[in-house]
Amino acid sequence: QVKLVESGGGSVQSGGSLRLSCAGSGYSGYTGVTYSPYCMAWFRQAPGKEREAVATVAFDGRTDYADSVKARFTASRDRGSSTLYVDMTGLKPEDTAMYVCAAGSRAYGGTPYACNVRRSSGRFDVWGQGTQVTVSL
């Protein structure tokens, strides 16, 4: 059974930095093959706001970012695994949210979907529990 577990959240002051990790475990449907999803993403959700994708990393390392975090967040993943990271710098109070990692396949129902922040959350089928990030003034 595939599982994602986030860590690294906490409370920082504005301008501070944090590194979140998402440790994946489990195997694909093929015995002995480590789960390495096509697309992994960091989502965040603040109270009273919709969940938004802030960064994605494809299987080949290509990344995409929401405009709100570009140049401040750097996402990466270990090749051939389901371990995902995001280095967050220049944190702002508006970055305060629960951060959740997710993993998705290349295609659903025979239709391929690109790995970017515009990919619908419905195209991710494994989710972590989340880690809280709080940024104070």
XYZ file of N, CA and C in Angstrom:
411
model
N 0.845 -1.181 0.000
C 0.000 0.000 0.000
C 0.881 1.231 0.000
N 0.591 2.160 -0.904
C 1.386 3.372 -1.011
C 0.950 4.378 0.034
N 1.926 5.058 0.619
C 1.644 6.020 1.679
C 2.585 7.204 1.541
N 2.075 8.406 1.808
C 2.889 9.618 1.804
C 2.817 10.248 3.185
N 3.955 10.638 3.741
C 4.010 11.249 5.069
C 4.852 12.513 4.993
N 4.239 13.645 5.342
C 4.940 14.920 5.311
C 5.610 15.214 6.652
N 6.656 16.040 6.591
C 7.319 16.507 7.805
C 7.996 17.832 7.504
N 8.421 18.510 8.555
C 9.187 19.738 8.375
C 8.429 21.018 8.625
N 7.136 20.924 8.855
C 6.365 22.132 9.110
C 6.730 22.750 10.440
N 6.259 23.964 10.655
C 6.529 24.642 11.915
C 6.140 26.092 11.844
N 6.590 26.836 12.843
C 6.295 28.263 12.926
C 7.564 29.058 12.707
N 7.493 30.030 11.823
C 8.643 30.882 11.540
C 8.174 32.318 11.432
N 9.125 33.228 11.502
C 8.795 34.635 11.310
C 8.869 34.971 9.828
N 8.210 36.044 9.489
C 8.224 36.509 8.105
C 9.661 36.667 7.617
N 9.910 36.168 6.412
C 11.257 36.199 5.858
C 12.057 34.948 6.129
N 11.535 34.077 6.981
C 12.233 32.856 7.342
C 12.132 31.777 6.278
N 12.729 30.642 6.602
C 12.777 29.515 5.657
C 12.371 28.220 6.341
N 11.865 27.311 5.546
C 11.542 25.965 6.019
C 11.752 24.991 4.870
N 12.046 23.752 5.222
C 12.108 22.693 4.228
C 11.111 21.615 4.603
N 10.182 21.363 3.717
C 9.215 20.297 3.918
C 9.662 19.059 3.157
N 9.387 17.924 3.750
C 9.694 16.650 3.100
C 8.428 15.818 3.037
N 8.359 14.988 2.036
C 7.244 14.059 1.874
C 7.857 12.711 1.554
N 7.757 11.814 2.519
C 8.372 10.496 2.346
C 7.332 9.513 1.843
N 7.605 8.955 0.689
C 6.701 7.977 0.122
C 7.183 6.573 0.410
N 6.270 5.686 0.572
C 6.628 4.288 0.788
C 5.603 3.411 0.094
N 6.061 2.187 -0.210
C 5.147 1.267 -0.860
C 5.627 0.887 -2.236
N 4.893 0.021 -2.848
C 5.269 -0.509 -4.148
C 4.126 -0.362 -5.122
N 4.490 -0.305 -6.386
C 3.481 -0.238 -7.424
C 2.847 -1.619 -7.554
N 2.021 -1.749 -8.539
C 1.339 -3.029 -8.719
C 2.271 -4.157 -9.105
N 3.508 -3.828 -9.435
C 4.458 -4.852 -9.845
C 5.366 -5.178 -8.675
N 5.466 -6.408 -8.345
C 6.263 -6.854 -7.203
C 7.697 -6.372 -7.323
N 8.186 -5.738 -6.268
C 9.572 -5.324 -6.225
C 9.852 -4.001 -6.889
N 8.862 -3.370 -7.486
C 9.079 -2.097 -8.146
C 8.679 -0.971 -7.196
N 9.646 -0.134 -6.822
C 9.366 0.978 -5.924
C 8.398 1.948 -6.582
N 7.459 2.425 -5.764
C 6.476 3.375 -6.272
C 7.169 4.665 -6.645
N 7.079 5.048 -7.894
C 7.672 6.279 -8.385
C 6.645 6.953 -9.284
N 5.797 7.777 -8.724
C 4.690 8.340 -9.496
C 5.130 9.319 -10.575
N 4.324 9.435 -11.589
C 4.601 10.335 -12.705
C 4.672 11.781 -12.222
N 3.742 12.150 -11.348
C 3.639 13.544 -10.929
C 3.451 13.623 -9.427
N 4.228 14.496 -8.800
C 4.053 14.756 -7.379
C 3.858 16.249 -7.187
N 3.120 16.601 -6.163
C 2.773 18.008 -5.981
C 2.700 18.376 -4.509
N 2.919 19.651 -4.253
C 2.630 20.249 -2.961
C 1.376 21.110 -3.132
N 0.388 20.808 -2.314
C -0.805 21.623 -2.219
C -0.774 22.329 -0.867
N -1.532 23.415 -0.774
C -1.715 24.033 0.521
C -3.158 24.518 0.636
N -3.598 24.554 1.874
C -4.939 25.052 2.142
C -4.939 25.833 3.439
N -5.351 27.091 3.327
C -5.463 27.951 4.496
C -6.923 27.981 4.912
N -7.186 28.273 6.183
C -8.572 28.328 6.662
C -9.407 29.289 5.823
N -10.546 28.815 5.371
C -11.446 29.659 4.609
C -11.064 29.849 3.162
N -9.998 29.188 2.723
C -9.552 29.337 1.334
C -9.578 27.991 0.635
N -9.612 28.031 -0.685
C -9.577 26.800 -1.465
C -8.169 26.207 -1.476
N -8.128 24.903 -1.626
C -6.839 24.232 -1.751
C -6.201 24.622 -3.076
N -4.913 24.880 -3.057
C -4.214 25.259 -4.284
C -2.915 24.488 -4.406
N -2.583 24.172 -5.632
C -1.300 23.542 -5.902
C -0.250 24.633 -5.979
N 0.841 24.479 -5.260
C 1.882 25.498 -5.286
C 3.126 25.037 -6.037
N 3.336 23.733 -6.137
C 4.508 23.241 -6.861
C 4.283 21.808 -7.303
N 4.779 21.478 -8.479
C 4.739 20.105 -8.961
C 6.128 19.703 -9.438
N 6.402 18.411 -9.329
C 7.654 17.852 -9.838
C 7.313 16.581 -10.596
N 7.665 16.545 -11.864
C 7.404 15.367 -12.673
C 8.472 14.299 -12.424
N 8.254 13.110 -12.976
C 9.177 11.993 -12.762
C 10.587 12.325 -13.221
N 10.702 13.221 -14.224
C 12.012 13.560 -14.765
C 12.610 14.815 -14.136
N 11.961 15.320 -13.090
C 12.500 16.462 -12.376
C 11.972 17.812 -12.820
N 11.193 17.830 -13.891
C 10.645 19.120 -14.336
C 9.718 19.673 -13.263
N 9.801 20.972 -13.036
C 9.005 21.605 -11.997
C 8.090 22.693 -12.567
N 7.077 22.989 -11.783
C 6.171 24.078 -12.109
C 5.715 24.683 -10.799
N 5.479 25.998 -10.803
C 5.146 26.694 -9.566
C 3.967 27.645 -9.767
N 3.228 27.828 -8.701
C 2.215 28.872 -8.703
C 2.920 30.223 -8.677
N 2.302 31.217 -9.290
C 2.911 32.547 -9.334
C 3.215 33.079 -7.934
N 2.369 32.720 -6.981
C 2.510 33.252 -5.624
C 3.779 32.781 -4.926
N 4.396 31.711 -5.416
C 5.582 31.170 -4.737
C 6.819 31.135 -5.621
N 6.669 31.515 -6.873
C 7.820 31.485 -7.783
C 8.952 32.331 -7.228
N 10.144 31.849 -7.404
C 11.383 32.493 -6.960
C 11.580 32.402 -5.454
N 10.597 31.868 -4.737
C 10.760 31.684 -3.283
C 10.780 30.220 -2.887
N 10.032 29.379 -3.609
C 9.956 27.950 -3.307
C 10.720 27.165 -4.364
N 11.404 26.128 -3.928
C 12.087 25.222 -4.845
C 11.702 23.794 -4.485
N 11.037 23.120 -5.401
C 10.598 21.751 -5.178
C 11.536 20.784 -5.884
N 11.695 19.616 -5.317
C 12.546 18.595 -5.921
C 12.083 17.233 -5.423
N 12.592 16.207 -6.052
C 12.271 14.848 -5.608
C 13.447 13.947 -5.896
N 13.532 12.884 -5.130
C 14.562 11.892 -5.374
C 14.152 11.086 -6.601
N 15.060 10.960 -7.552
C 14.763 10.234 -8.784
C 14.416 8.782 -8.483
N 13.430 8.289 -9.150
C 13.063 6.894 -9.027
C 12.388 6.545 -7.716
N 11.921 7.559 -6.999
C 11.241 7.277 -5.736
C 10.052 8.217 -5.605
N 9.396 8.125 -4.470
C 8.268 9.010 -4.207
C 8.574 9.933 -3.031
N 9.837 10.357 -2.922
C 10.230 11.306 -1.885
C 10.307 12.693 -2.492
N 9.579 13.602 -1.895
C 9.395 14.948 -2.433
C 9.831 15.971 -1.401
N 10.385 17.084 -1.867
C 10.816 18.157 -0.979
C 10.324 19.504 -1.512
N 10.288 20.466 -0.618
C 10.137 21.848 -1.051
C 10.915 22.732 -0.087
N 11.819 23.524 -0.627
C 12.553 24.514 0.146
C 11.836 25.842 0.000
N 11.393 26.368 1.122
C 10.615 27.598 1.123
C 11.437 28.705 1.763
N 11.653 29.766 1.033
C 12.407 30.910 1.543
C 11.541 32.164 1.435
N 11.967 33.217 2.108
C 11.208 34.459 2.056
C 9.760 34.264 2.428
N 9.516 33.469 3.447
C 8.136 33.153 3.815
C 7.370 34.389 4.259
N 6.101 34.386 3.889
C 5.212 35.504 4.194
C 4.032 34.989 5.018
N 3.380 35.867 5.762
C 2.199 35.419 6.524
C 1.147 34.741 5.638
N 1.042 35.176 4.402
C 0.050 34.557 3.506
C 0.441 33.156 3.053
N 1.631 32.711 3.413
C 2.029 31.322 3.147
C 1.516 30.376 4.227
N 0.953 30.929 5.289
C 0.428 30.106 6.370
C -0.677 29.199 5.851
N -0.501 27.900 6.047
C -1.462 26.920 5.531
C -1.051 25.524 5.963
N -1.935 24.583 5.726
C -1.584 23.170 5.834
C -1.039 22.757 4.468
N 0.165 22.204 4.471
C 0.800 21.777 3.234
C 0.695 20.259 3.121
N 0.208 19.827 1.982
C -0.055 18.411 1.743
C 0.626 17.984 0.444
N 1.257 16.831 0.466
C 1.837 16.326 -0.773
C 0.891 15.295 -1.391
N 1.005 15.170 -2.687
C 0.128 14.265 -3.421
C 0.882 13.659 -4.590
N 0.405 12.512 -5.040
C 1.044 11.812 -6.158
C -0.024 11.348 -7.139
N 0.323 11.423 -8.406
C -0.631 11.022 -9.423
C 0.021 10.327 -10.601
N -0.790 9.656 -11.361
C -0.325 8.898 -12.523
C -0.245 9.777 -13.758
N 0.318 9.214 -14.808
C 0.451 9.956 -16.054
C -0.898 10.166 -16.740
N -1.754 9.145 -16.647
C -3.023 9.210 -17.357
C -4.134 8.596 -16.534
N -5.338 9.020 -16.813
C -6.521 8.464 -16.182
C -7.544 8.188 -17.259
N -8.060 6.968 -17.265
C -9.030 6.604 -18.287
C -8.478 6.738 -19.687
N -7.165 6.550 -19.837
C -6.543 6.644 -21.148
C -6.200 8.060 -21.569
N -6.550 9.042 -20.772
C -6.265 10.440 -21.098
C -5.051 10.911 -20.309
N -3.994 11.370 -21.000
C -2.820 11.854 -20.277
C -3.055 13.250 -19.706
N -2.424 13.508 -18.575
C -2.526 14.818 -17.936
C -1.126 15.328 -17.637
N -0.894 16.585 -17.966
C 0.412 17.184 -17.720
C 0.656 17.335 -16.221
N 1.901 17.337 -15.854
C 2.274 17.534 -14.453
C 2.622 19.000 -14.262
N 1.653 19.773 -13.849
C 1.873 21.184 -13.545
C 0.825 21.628 -12.522
N 0.947 22.863 -12.081
C 0.075 23.328 -10.996
C -1.371 23.522 -11.461
N -1.594 23.397 -12.761
C -2.968 23.498 -13.267
C -3.672 22.140 -13.286
N -2.929 21.091 -12.961
C -3.545 19.760 -12.900
C -4.547 19.732 -11.764
N -5.720 19.218 -12.065
C -6.780 19.149 -11.066
C -6.386 18.234 -9.912
N -6.820 18.591 -8.712
C -6.539 17.740 -7.558
C -7.162 16.360 -7.721
N -8.186 16.263 -8.552
C -8.800 14.967 -8.816
C -7.926 14.022 -9.606
N -6.829 14.557 -10.161
C -5.864 13.734 -10.913
C -4.671 13.350 -10.047
N -4.859 13.366 -8.759
C -3.878 12.840 -7.815
C -4.595 11.801 -6.981
N -4.019 10.623 -6.834
C -4.756 9.575 -6.147
C -4.111 9.085 -4.860
N -2.985 9.677 -4.478
C -2.397 9.361 -3.174
C -2.103 10.691 -2.480
N -2.550 10.810 -1.244
C -2.403 12.061 -0.496
C -1.806 11.792 0.874
N -1.008 12.745 1.334
C -0.511 12.681 2.698
C -1.508 13.323 3.647
N -1.135 13.381 4.918
C -1.998 13.971 5.945
C -1.749 15.462 6.111
N -0.581 15.920 5.708
C -0.289 17.344 5.776
C 0.615 17.723 6.929
N 1.258 18.874 6.776
C 2.087 19.455 7.819
C 1.815 20.952 7.847
N 1.653 21.503 9.047
C 1.241 22.893 9.201
C 2.443 23.835 9.116
N 2.272 24.898 8.340
C 3.265 25.966 8.267
C 2.586 27.246 8.717
N 3.192 27.909 9.701
C 2.645 29.157 10.223
C 3.727 30.222 10.157
N 3.416 31.330 9.493
C 4.363 32.421 9.339
C 3.801 33.656 10.034
N 4.555 34.173 10.974
C 4.103 35.344 11.725
C 4.896 36.578 11.314
N 4.314 37.734 11.594
C 4.979 38.997 11.237
C 6.213 39.226 12.094
